[in-house]
CSV table of C-alpha atoms (C1' of nucleotides) in Angstrom, one decimal:
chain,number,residue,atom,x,y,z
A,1,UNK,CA,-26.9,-20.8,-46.1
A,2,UNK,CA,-25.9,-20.2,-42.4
A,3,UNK,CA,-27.6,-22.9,-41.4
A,4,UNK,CA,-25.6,-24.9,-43.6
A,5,UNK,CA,-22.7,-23.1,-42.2
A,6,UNK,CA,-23.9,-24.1,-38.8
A,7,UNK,CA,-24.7,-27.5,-39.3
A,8,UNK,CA,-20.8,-27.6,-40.9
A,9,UNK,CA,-19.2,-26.2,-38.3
A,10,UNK,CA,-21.1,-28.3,-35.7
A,11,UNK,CA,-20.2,-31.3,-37.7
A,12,UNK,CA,-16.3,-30.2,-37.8
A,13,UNK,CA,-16.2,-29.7,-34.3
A,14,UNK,CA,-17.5,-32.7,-33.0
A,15,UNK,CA,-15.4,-34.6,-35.2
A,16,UNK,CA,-12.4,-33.4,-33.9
A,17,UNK,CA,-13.3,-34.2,-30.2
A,18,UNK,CA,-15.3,-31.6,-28.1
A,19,UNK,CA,-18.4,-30.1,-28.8
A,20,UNK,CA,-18.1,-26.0,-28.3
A,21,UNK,CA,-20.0,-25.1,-25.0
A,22,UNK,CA,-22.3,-23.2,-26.4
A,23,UNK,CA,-23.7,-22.5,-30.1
A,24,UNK,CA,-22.2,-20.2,-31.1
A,25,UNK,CA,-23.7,-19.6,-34.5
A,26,UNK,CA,-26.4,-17.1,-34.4
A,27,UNK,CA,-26.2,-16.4,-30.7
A,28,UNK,CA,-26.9,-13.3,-29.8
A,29,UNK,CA,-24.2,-11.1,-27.9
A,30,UNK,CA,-24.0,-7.4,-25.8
A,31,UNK,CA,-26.2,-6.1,-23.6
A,32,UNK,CA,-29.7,-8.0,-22.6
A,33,UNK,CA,-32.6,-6.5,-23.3
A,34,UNK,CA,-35.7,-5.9,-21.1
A,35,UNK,CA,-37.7,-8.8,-23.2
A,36,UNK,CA,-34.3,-10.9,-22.8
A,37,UNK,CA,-34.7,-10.3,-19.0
A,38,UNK,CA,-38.3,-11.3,-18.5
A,39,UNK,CA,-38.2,-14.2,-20.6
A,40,UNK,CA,-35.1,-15.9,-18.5
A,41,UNK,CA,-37.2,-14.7,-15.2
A,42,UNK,CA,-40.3,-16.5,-16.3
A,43,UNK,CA,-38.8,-19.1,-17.3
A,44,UNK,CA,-36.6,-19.9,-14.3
A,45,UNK,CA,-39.7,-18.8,-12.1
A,46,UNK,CA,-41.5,-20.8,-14.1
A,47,UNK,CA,-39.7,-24.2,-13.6
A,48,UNK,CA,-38.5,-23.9,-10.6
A,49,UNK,CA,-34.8,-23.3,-11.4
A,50,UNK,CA,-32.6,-22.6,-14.1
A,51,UNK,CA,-32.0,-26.9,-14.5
A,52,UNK,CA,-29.6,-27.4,-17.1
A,53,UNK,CA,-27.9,-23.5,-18.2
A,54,UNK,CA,-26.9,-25.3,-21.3
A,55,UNK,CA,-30.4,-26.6,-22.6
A,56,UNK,CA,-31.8,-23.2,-21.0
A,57,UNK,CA,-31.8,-21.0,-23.6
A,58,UNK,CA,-33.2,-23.4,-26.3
A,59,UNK,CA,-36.2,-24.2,-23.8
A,60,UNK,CA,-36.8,-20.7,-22.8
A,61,UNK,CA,-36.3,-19.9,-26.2
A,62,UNK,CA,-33.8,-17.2,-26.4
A,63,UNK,CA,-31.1,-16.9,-29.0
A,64,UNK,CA,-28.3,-16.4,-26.1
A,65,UNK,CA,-25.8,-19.1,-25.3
A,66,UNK,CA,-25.8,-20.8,-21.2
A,67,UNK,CA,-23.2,-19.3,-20.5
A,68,UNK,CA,-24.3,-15.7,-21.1
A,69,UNK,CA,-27.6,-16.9,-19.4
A,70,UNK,CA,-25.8,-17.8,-16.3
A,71,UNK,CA,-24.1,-14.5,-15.6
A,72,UNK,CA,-27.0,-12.7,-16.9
A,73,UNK,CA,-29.0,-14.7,-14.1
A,74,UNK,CA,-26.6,-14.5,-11.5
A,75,UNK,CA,-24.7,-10.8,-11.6
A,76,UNK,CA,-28.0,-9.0,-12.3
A,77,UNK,CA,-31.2,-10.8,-12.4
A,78,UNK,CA,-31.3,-12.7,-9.0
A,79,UNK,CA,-34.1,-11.6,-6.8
A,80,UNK,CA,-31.9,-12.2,-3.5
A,81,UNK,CA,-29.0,-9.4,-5.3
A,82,UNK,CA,-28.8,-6.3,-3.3
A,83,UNK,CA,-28.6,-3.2,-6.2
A,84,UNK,CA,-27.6,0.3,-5.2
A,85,UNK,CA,-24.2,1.1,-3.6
A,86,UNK,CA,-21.5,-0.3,-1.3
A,87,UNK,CA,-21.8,0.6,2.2
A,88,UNK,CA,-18.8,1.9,4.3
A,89,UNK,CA,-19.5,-1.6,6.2
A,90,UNK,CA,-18.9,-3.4,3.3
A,91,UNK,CA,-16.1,-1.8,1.8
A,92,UNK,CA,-14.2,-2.4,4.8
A,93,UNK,CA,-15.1,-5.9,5.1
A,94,UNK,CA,-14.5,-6.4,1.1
A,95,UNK,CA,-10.5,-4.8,1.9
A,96,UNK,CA,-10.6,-7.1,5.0
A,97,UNK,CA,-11.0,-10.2,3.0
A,98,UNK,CA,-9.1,-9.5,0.6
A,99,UNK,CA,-6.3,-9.0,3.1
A,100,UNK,CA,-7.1,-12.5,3.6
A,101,UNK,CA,-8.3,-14.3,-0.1
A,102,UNK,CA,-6.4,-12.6,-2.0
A,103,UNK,CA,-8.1,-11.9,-5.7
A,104,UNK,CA,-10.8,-14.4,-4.7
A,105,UNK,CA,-14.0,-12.8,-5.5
A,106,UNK,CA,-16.6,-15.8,-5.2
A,107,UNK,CA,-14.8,-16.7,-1.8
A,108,UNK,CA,-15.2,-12.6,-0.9
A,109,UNK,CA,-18.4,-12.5,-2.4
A,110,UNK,CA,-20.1,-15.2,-0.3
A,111,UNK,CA,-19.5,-13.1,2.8
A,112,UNK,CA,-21.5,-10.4,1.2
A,113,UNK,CA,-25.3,-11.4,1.1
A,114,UNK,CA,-26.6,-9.9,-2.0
A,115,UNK,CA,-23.3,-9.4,-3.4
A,116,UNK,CA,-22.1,-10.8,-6.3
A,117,UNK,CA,-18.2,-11.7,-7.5
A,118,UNK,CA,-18.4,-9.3,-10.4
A,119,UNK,CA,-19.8,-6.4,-8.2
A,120,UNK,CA,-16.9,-6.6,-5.8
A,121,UNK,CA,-14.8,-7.5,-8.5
A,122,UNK,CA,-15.5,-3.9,-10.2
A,123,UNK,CA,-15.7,-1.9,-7.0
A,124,UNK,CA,-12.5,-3.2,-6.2
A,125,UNK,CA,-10.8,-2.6,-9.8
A,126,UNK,CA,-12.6,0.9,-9.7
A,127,UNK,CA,-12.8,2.4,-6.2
A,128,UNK,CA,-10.8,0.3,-3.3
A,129,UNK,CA,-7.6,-0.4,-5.1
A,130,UNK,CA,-7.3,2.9,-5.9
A,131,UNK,CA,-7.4,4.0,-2.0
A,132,UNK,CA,-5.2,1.8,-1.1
A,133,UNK,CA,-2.9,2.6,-3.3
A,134,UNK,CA,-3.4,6.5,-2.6
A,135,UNK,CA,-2.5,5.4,1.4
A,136,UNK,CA,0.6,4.2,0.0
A,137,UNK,CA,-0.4,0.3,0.1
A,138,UNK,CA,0.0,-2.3,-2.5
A,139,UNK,CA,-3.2,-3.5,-3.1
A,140,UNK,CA,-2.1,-6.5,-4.2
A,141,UNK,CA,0.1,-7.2,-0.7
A,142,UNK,CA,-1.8,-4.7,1.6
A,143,UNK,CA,1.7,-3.7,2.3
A,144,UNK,CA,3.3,-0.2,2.0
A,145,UNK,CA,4.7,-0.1,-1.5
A,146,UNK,CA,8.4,1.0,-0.5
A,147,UNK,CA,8.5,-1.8,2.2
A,148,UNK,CA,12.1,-3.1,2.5
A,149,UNK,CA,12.9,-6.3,5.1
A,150,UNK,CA,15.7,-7.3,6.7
A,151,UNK,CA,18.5,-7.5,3.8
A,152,UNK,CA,19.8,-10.4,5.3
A,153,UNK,CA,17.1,-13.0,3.8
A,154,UNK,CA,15.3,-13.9,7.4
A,155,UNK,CA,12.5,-12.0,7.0
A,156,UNK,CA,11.7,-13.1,3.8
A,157,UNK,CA,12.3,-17.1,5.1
A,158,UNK,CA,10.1,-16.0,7.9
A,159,UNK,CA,7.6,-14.7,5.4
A,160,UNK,CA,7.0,-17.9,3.3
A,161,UNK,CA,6.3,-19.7,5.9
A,162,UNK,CA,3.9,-17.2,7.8
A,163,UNK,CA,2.3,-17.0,4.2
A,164,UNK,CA,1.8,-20.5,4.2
A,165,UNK,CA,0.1,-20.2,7.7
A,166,UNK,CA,-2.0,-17.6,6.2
A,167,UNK,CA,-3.2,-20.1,3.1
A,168,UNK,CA,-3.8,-22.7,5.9
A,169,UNK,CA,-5.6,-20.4,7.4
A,170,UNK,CA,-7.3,-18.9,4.1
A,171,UNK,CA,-8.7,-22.2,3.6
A,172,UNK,CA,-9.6,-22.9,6.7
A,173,UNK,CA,-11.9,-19.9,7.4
A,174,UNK,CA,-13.4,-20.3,4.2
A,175,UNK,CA,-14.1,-24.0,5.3
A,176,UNK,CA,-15.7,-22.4,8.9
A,177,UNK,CA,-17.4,-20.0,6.8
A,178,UNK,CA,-19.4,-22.5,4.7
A,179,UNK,CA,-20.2,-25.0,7.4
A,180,UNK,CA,-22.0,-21.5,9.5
A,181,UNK,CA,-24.2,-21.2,6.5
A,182,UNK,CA,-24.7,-25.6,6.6
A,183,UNK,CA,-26.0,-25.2,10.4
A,184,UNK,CA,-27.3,-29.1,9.8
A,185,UNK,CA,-23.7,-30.6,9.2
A,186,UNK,CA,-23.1,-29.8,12.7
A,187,UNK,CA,-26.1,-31.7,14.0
A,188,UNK,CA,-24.6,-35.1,12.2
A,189,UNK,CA,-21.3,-36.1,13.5
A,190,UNK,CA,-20.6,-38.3,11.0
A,191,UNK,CA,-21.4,-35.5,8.3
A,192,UNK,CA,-19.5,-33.3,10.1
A,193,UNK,CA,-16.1,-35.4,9.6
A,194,UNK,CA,-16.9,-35.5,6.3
A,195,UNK,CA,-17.7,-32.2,5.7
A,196,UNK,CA,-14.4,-30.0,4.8
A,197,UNK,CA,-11.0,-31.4,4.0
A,198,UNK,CA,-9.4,-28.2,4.9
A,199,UNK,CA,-11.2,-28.4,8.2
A,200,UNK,CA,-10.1,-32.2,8.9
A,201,UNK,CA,-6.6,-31.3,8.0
A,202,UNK,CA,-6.3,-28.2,10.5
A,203,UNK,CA,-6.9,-30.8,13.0
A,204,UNK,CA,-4.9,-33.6,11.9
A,205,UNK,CA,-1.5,-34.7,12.3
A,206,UNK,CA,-0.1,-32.3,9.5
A,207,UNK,CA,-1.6,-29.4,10.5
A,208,UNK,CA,-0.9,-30.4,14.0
A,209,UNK,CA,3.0,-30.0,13.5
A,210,UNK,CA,2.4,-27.3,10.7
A,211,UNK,CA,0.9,-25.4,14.0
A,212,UNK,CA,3.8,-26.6,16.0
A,213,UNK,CA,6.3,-25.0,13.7
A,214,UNK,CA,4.5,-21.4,14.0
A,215,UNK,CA,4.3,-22.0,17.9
A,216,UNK,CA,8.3,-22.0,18.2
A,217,UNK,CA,8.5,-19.7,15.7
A,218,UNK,CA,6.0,-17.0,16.8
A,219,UNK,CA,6.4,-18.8,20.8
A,220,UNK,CA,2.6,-19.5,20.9
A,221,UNK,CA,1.1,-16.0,20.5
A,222,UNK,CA,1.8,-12.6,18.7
A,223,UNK,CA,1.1,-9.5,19.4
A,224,UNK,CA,0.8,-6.7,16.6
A,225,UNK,CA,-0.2,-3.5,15.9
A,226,UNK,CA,-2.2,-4.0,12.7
A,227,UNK,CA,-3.1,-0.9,10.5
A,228,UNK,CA,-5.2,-1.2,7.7
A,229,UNK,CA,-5.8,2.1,5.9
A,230,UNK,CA,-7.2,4.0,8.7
A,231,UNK,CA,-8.1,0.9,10.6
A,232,UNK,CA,-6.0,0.4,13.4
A,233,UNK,CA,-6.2,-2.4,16.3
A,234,UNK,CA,-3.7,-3.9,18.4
A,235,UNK,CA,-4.3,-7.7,18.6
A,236,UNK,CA,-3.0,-10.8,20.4
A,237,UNK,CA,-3.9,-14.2,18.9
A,238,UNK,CA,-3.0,-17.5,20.1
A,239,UNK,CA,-1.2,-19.2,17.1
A,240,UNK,CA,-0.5,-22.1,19.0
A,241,UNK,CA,-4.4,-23.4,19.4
A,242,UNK,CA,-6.5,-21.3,17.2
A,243,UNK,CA,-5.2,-18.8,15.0
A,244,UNK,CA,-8.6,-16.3,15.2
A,245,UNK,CA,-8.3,-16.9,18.9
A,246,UNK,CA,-8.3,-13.0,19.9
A,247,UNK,CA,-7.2,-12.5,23.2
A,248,UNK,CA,-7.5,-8.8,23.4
A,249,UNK,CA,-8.1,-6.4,20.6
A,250,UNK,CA,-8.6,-2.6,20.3
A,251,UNK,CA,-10.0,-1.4,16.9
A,252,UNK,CA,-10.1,1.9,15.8
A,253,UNK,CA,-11.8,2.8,12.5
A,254,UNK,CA,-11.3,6.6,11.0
A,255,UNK,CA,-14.0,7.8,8.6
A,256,UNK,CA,-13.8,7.6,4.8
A,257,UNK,CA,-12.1,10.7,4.5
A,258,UNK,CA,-9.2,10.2,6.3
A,259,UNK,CA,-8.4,7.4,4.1
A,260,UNK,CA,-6.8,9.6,1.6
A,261,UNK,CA,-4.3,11.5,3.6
A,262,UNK,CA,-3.8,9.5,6.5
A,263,UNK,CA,0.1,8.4,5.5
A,264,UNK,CA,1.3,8.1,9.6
A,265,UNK,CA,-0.8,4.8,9.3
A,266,UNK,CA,1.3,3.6,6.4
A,267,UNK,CA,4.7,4.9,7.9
A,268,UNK,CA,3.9,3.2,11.2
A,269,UNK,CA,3.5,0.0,9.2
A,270,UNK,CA,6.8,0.1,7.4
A,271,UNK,CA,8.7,0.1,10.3
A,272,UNK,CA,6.5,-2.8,11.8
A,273,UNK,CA,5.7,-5.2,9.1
A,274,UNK,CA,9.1,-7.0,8.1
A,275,UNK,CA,7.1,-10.3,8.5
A,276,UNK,CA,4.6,-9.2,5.6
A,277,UNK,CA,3.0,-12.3,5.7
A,278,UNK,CA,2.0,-12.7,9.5
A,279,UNK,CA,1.0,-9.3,9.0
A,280,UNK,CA,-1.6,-10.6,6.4
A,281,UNK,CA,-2.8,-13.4,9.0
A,282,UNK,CA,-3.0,-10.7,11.6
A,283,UNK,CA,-4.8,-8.9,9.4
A,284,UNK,CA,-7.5,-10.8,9.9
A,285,UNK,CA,-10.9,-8.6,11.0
A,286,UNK,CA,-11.4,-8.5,14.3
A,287,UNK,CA,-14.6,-6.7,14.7
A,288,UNK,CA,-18.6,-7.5,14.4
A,289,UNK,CA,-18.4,-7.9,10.6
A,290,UNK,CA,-17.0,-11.1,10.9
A,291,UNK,CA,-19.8,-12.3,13.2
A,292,UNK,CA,-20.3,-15.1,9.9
A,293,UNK,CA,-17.3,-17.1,11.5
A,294,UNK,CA,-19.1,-17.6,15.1
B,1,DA,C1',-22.4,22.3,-29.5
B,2,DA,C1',-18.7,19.2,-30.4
B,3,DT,C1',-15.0,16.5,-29.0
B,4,DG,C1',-12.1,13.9,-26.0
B,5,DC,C1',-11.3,11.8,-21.6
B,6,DT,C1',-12.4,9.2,-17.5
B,7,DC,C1',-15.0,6.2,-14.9
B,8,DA,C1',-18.3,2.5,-13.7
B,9,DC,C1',-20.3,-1.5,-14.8
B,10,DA,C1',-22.2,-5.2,-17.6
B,11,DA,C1',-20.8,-8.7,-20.4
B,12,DC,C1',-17.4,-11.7,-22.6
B,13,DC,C1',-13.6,-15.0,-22.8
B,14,DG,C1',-10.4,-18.5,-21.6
B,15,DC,C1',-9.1,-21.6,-18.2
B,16,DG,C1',-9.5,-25.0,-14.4
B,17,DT,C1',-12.0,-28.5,-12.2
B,18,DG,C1',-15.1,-32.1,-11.0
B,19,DA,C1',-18.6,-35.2,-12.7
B,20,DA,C1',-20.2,-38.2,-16.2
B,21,DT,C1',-19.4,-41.4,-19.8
C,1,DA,C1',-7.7,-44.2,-17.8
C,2,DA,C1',-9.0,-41.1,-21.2
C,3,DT,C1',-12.3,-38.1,-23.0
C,4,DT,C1',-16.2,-35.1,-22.9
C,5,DC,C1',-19.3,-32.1,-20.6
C,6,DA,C1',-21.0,-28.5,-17.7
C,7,DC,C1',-20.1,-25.1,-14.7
C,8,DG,C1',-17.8,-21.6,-11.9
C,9,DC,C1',-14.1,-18.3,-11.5
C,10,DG,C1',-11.1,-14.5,-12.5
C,11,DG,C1',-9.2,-11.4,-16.0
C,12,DT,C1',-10.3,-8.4,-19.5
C,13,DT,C1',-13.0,-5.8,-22.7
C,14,DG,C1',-16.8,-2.9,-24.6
C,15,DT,C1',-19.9,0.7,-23.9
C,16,DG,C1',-22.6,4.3,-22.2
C,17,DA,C1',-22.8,8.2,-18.9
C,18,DG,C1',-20.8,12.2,-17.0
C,19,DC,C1',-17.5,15.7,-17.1
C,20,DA,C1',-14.0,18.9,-18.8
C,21,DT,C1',-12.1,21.5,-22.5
DNA sequence: AATGCTCACAACCGCGTGAAT
DNA sequence: AATTCACGCGGTTGTGAGCAT
């Protein structure tokens, strides 16, 4: 009888167009057993790889659809994933980047070894949010919550175009950042042009005048106190030739503690950050944890 | 001891995108 | 060019553990 059902519903569905992408009939749902586990470890062990997620669980012979294979595989059964909890280094860099990315876990993710998208997905949701939000910060913006610009509109014209800067620039790290992992595109030139759009656009004509525009605007360099929860660091970047350029920098970071009940930090940036969005750019980490973009 | 609440985390779902046909 | 497929991503939900009442 259900596999009547099944056979129906399969029949249906294909012929009105697209197959479902995964079985859904008697696939098995919730939490993954131990057995579940070492089956989809032998059998990705076994052949090398996962090869096909969709075909998976038919060859490996468990009632679980690819999809649910996939994340199992990835978020949790990985040998490479790092269990047990977030280090303060981490955190930091996981608030940095976001600073940067935005709600891009994958993008985030990839800068933590051992990490996965769903991990720093939940520790943000759960822990980091949280403190920033306690410091008076919208987690969201990484600006104070009661920020207020200039009423007269400039700031905020000034702002979508820094926040453009800062998607230019978004991209473009992320591009840096993936070619430092690809060491062997650098050793072939003509791989290397090929290599990352966002990359060839920073140094085309477009992003030639897109740079120009921010060099009248921000007259080459900028200079800001930047203030990050109970990170603090005084920066000058060359906008003009290399965004992440840092010409000087002094970076204070408090403890853990301090987090909470540090407002002066918060204050201090409400009086400085009418340009939200250049703030977001110069948020950019300035320290050893970024060591992934040299 | 029972109940309710909160939190953390694993898992699911829907959507977007690039490749294949 | 249009359609289908496979996959990855981000938002959301479900559930169990721990704690307070």
């Amino acid at each position: 009888m259900i596999l009547q059902l099944y056979r129906l519903c399969n029949t249906l569905l294909i012929k009105m167009g697209r197959k479902p992408c995964c079985d859904k009939m008697g696939m098995k749902k919730g939490p993954w057993t131990a057995e579940e586990d070492e089956i989809l470890v032998n059998y990705i062990n076994k052949n090398g790889g996962h090869g096909s997620w969709r075909s998976l669980p038919k060859l490996a012979g468990l009632l679980r659809c690819g999809k649910s294979c996939r994340l199992r595989w990835t978020n949790y059964l990985r040998p490479d994933i790092k269990r047990g909890s977030f280090t303060f280094e981490e955190e930091k860099l996981i608030i940095q980047l976001h600073g940067i990315l935005g709600n891009r876990w994958a993008a985030i993710a990839s800068q933590l070894p051992g990490r996965t998208d769903n991990e720093i997905k939940n520790l943000w949701n759960t822990h980091l949010k949280k403190r920033l939000i306690c410091m008076g910060l919208d987690p969201q913006t990484h600006q104070p919550l009661s920020s207020s610009c200039n009423p007269d509109g400039k700031a905020h014209a000034a702002s979508t175009s820094t926040r453009h800067m800062a998607q230019w620039e978004s991209a473009r790290l992320e591009a840096e950042a993936r070619l430092s992992r690809e060491p062997y595109l650098f050793n072939n030139n003509s791989n290397k042009t090929d290599s990352d759009y966002f990359l060839r656009m920073w140094n085309s004509e477009v992003g030639q005048s897109f740079r120009g525009v921010h060099k009248s605007d921000n007259k080459g360099s900028c200079q800001s106190p930047i203030s990050l929860g109970s990170l603090s660091a005084t920066t000058t970047i060359d906008l003009a030739s290399n965004p992440t350029s840092i010409v000087k920098e002094d970076l204070v970071w408090g403890g853990s503690k301090k987090i909470a009940s540090d407002s002066s930090s918060s204050s201090e940036l409400e009086e400085d950050s009418c340009d939200t969005s250049l703030q977001l750019l110069l948020d950019f980490p300035i320290n050893n944890d970024m060591s992934f973009l040299e």
